[in-house]
mmCIF file of C-alpha atoms in Angstrom:
data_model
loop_
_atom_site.group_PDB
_atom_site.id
_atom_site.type_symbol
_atom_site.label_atom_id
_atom_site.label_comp_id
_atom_site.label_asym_id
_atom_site.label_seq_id
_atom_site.Cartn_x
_atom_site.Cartn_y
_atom_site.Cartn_z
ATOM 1 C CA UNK V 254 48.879 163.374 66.552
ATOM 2 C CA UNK V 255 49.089 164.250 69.997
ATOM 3 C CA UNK V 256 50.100 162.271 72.905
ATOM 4 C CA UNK V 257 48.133 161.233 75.439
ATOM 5 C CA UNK V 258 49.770 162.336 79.025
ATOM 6 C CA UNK V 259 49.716 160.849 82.075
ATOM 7 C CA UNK V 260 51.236 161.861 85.238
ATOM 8 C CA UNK V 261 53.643 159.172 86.750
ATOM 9 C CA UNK V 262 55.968 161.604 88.575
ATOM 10 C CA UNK V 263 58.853 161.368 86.506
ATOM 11 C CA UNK V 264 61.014 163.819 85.144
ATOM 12 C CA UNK V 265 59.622 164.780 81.857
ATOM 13 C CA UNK V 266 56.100 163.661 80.514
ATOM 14 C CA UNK V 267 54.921 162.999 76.541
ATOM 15 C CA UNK V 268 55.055 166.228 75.127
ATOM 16 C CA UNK V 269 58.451 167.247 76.501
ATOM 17 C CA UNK V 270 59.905 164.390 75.293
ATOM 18 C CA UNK V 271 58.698 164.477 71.672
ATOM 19 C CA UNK V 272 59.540 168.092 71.337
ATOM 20 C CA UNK V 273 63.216 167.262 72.575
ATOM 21 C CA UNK V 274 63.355 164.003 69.678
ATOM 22 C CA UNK V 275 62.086 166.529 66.945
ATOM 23 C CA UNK V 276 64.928 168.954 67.589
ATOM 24 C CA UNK V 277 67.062 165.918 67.109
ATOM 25 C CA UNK V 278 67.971 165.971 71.001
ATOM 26 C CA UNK V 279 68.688 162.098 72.879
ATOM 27 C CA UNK V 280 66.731 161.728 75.412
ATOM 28 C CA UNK V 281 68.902 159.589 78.049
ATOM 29 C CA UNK V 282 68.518 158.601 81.346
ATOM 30 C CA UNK V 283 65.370 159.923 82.242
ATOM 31 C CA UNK V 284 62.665 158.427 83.946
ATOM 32 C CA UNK V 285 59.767 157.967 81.762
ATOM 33 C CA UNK V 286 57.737 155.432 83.269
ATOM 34 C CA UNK V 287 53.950 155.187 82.965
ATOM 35 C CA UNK V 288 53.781 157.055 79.793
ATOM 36 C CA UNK V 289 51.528 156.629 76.747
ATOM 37 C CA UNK V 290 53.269 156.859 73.477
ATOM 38 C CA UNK V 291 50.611 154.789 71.582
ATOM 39 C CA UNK V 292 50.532 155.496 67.774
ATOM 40 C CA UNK V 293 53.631 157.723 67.722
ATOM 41 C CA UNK V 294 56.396 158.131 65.411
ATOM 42 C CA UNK V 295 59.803 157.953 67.466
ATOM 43 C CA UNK V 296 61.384 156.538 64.518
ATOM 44 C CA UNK V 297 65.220 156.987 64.889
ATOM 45 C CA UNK V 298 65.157 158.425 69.084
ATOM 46 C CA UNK V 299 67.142 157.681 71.109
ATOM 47 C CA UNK V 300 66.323 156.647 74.730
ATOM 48 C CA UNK V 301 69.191 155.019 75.727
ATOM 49 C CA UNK V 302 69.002 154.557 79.558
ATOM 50 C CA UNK V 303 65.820 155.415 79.957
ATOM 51 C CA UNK V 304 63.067 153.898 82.528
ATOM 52 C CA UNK V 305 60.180 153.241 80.299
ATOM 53 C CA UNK V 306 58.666 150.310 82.639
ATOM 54 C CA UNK V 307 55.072 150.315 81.837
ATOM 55 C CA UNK V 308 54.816 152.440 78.989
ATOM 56 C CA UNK V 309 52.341 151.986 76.011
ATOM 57 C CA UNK V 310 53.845 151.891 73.112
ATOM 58 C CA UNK V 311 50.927 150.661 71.438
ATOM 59 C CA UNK V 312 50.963 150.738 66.852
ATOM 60 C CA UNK V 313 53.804 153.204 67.498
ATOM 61 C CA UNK V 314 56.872 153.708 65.002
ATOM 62 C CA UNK V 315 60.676 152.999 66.601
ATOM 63 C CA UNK V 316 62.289 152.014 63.518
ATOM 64 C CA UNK V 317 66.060 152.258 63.965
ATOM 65 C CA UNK V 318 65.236 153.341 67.563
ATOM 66 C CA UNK V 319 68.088 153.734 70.303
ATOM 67 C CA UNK V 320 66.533 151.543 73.308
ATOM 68 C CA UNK V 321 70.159 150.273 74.931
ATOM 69 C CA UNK V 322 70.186 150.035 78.654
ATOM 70 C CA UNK V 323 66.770 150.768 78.948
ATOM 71 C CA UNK V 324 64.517 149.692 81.715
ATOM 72 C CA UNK V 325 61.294 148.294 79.503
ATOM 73 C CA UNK V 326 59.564 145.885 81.958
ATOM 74 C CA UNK V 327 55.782 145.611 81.464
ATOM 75 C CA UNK V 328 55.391 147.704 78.293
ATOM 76 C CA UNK V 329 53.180 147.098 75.514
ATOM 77 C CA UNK V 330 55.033 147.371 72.548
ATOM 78 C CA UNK V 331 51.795 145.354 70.801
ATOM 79 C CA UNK V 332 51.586 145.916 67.033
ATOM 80 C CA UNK V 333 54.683 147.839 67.132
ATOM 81 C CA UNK V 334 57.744 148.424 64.675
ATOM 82 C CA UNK V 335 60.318 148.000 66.592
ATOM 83 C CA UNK V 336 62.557 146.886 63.282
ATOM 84 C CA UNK V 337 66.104 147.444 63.316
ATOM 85 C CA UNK V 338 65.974 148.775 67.043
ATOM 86 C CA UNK V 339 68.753 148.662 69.640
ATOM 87 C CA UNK V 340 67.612 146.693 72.457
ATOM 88 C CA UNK V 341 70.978 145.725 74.076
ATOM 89 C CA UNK V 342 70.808 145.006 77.313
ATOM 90 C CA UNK V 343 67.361 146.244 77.981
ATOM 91 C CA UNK V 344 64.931 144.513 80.732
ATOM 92 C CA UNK V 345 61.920 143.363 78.505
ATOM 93 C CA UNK V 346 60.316 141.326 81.564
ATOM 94 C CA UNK V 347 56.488 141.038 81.133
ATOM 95 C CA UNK V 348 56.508 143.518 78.401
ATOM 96 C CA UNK V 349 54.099 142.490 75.304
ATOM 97 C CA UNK V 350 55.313 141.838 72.167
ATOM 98 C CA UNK V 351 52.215 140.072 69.938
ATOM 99 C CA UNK V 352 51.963 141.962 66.665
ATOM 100 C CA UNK V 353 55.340 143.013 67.021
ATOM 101 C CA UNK V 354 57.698 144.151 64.174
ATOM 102 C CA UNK V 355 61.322 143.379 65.343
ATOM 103 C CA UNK V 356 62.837 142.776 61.970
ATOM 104 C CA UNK V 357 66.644 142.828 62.659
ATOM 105 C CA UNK V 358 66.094 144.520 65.879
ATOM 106 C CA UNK V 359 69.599 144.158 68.718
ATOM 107 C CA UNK V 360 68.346 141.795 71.287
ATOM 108 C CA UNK V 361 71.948 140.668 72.449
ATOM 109 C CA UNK V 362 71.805 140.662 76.384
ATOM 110 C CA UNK V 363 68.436 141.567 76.487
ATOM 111 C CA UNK V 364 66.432 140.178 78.871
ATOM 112 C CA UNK V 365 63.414 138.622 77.260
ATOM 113 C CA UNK V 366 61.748 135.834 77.707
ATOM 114 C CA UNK V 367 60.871 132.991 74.174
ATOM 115 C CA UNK V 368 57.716 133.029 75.827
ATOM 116 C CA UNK V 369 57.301 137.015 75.491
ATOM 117 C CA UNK V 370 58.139 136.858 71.911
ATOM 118 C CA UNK V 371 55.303 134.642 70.754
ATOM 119 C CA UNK V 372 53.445 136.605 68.233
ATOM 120 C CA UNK V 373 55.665 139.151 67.648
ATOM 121 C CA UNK V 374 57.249 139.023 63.550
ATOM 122 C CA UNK V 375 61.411 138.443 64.191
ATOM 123 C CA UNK V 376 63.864 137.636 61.730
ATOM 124 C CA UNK V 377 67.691 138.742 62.225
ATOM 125 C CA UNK V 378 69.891 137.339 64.942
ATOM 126 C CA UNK V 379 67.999 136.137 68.112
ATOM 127 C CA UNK V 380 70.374 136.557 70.756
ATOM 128 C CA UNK V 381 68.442 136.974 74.312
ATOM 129 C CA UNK V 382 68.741 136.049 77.495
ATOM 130 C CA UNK V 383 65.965 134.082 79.535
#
């Protein structure tokens, strides 16, 4: 499956980043904002410290995901597995949730909203800040 890509003038777009995951490389830091990762495995990645405001993560796959630190306002993580994925201390303001998989998923000091997780399937601790 290939990515859709979308030019948000950040530092690496869709394709770059999936071909750095595959040879088991972290992406961290970078600035990935504005990109569409609907419907894509990123099982096991990690994008620890990574903008990713307004991305689409859309039916994708981030199972056991590294998403610590990470800037994640106003994404659509909507019908995503997001199960056993390390939120801490990620900004999850406005970001969609409804469909959601976040089976013993790290929310402690994430910044999310009860609100923002109606819809989405949780079980697992359900520490969060409001």
């Amino acid at each position: 499956m290939h990515a859709r890509m979308r030019d948000t003038g950040g530092n690496m777009d869709v394709e770059m980043v999936l071909k750095n995951l595959q040879g088991d490389k972290a992406v961290h830091g970078e600035n990935l904002s504005g990109l569409d990762f609907s419907g894509q495995d990123l099982s096991g990645a990690d994008l620890s410290g990574c903008d990713l405001s307004g991305c689409n993560f859309r039916d994708a796959k981030l199972t056991s995901s590294d998403l610590s630190d990470c800037n994640l306002q106003k994404s659509d993580f909507r019908g995503a597995d997001l199960s056993l994925a390390n939120l801490y201390n990620s900004d999850l303001t406005g970001a969609k949730l409804r469909r959601a998989n976040l089976t013993h998923a790290n929310r402690t000091m994430a910044k999310i909203t009860k609100w923002a997780m109606k819809g989405a399937y949780i079980t697992g601790p359900t520490a969060y800040t409001e």
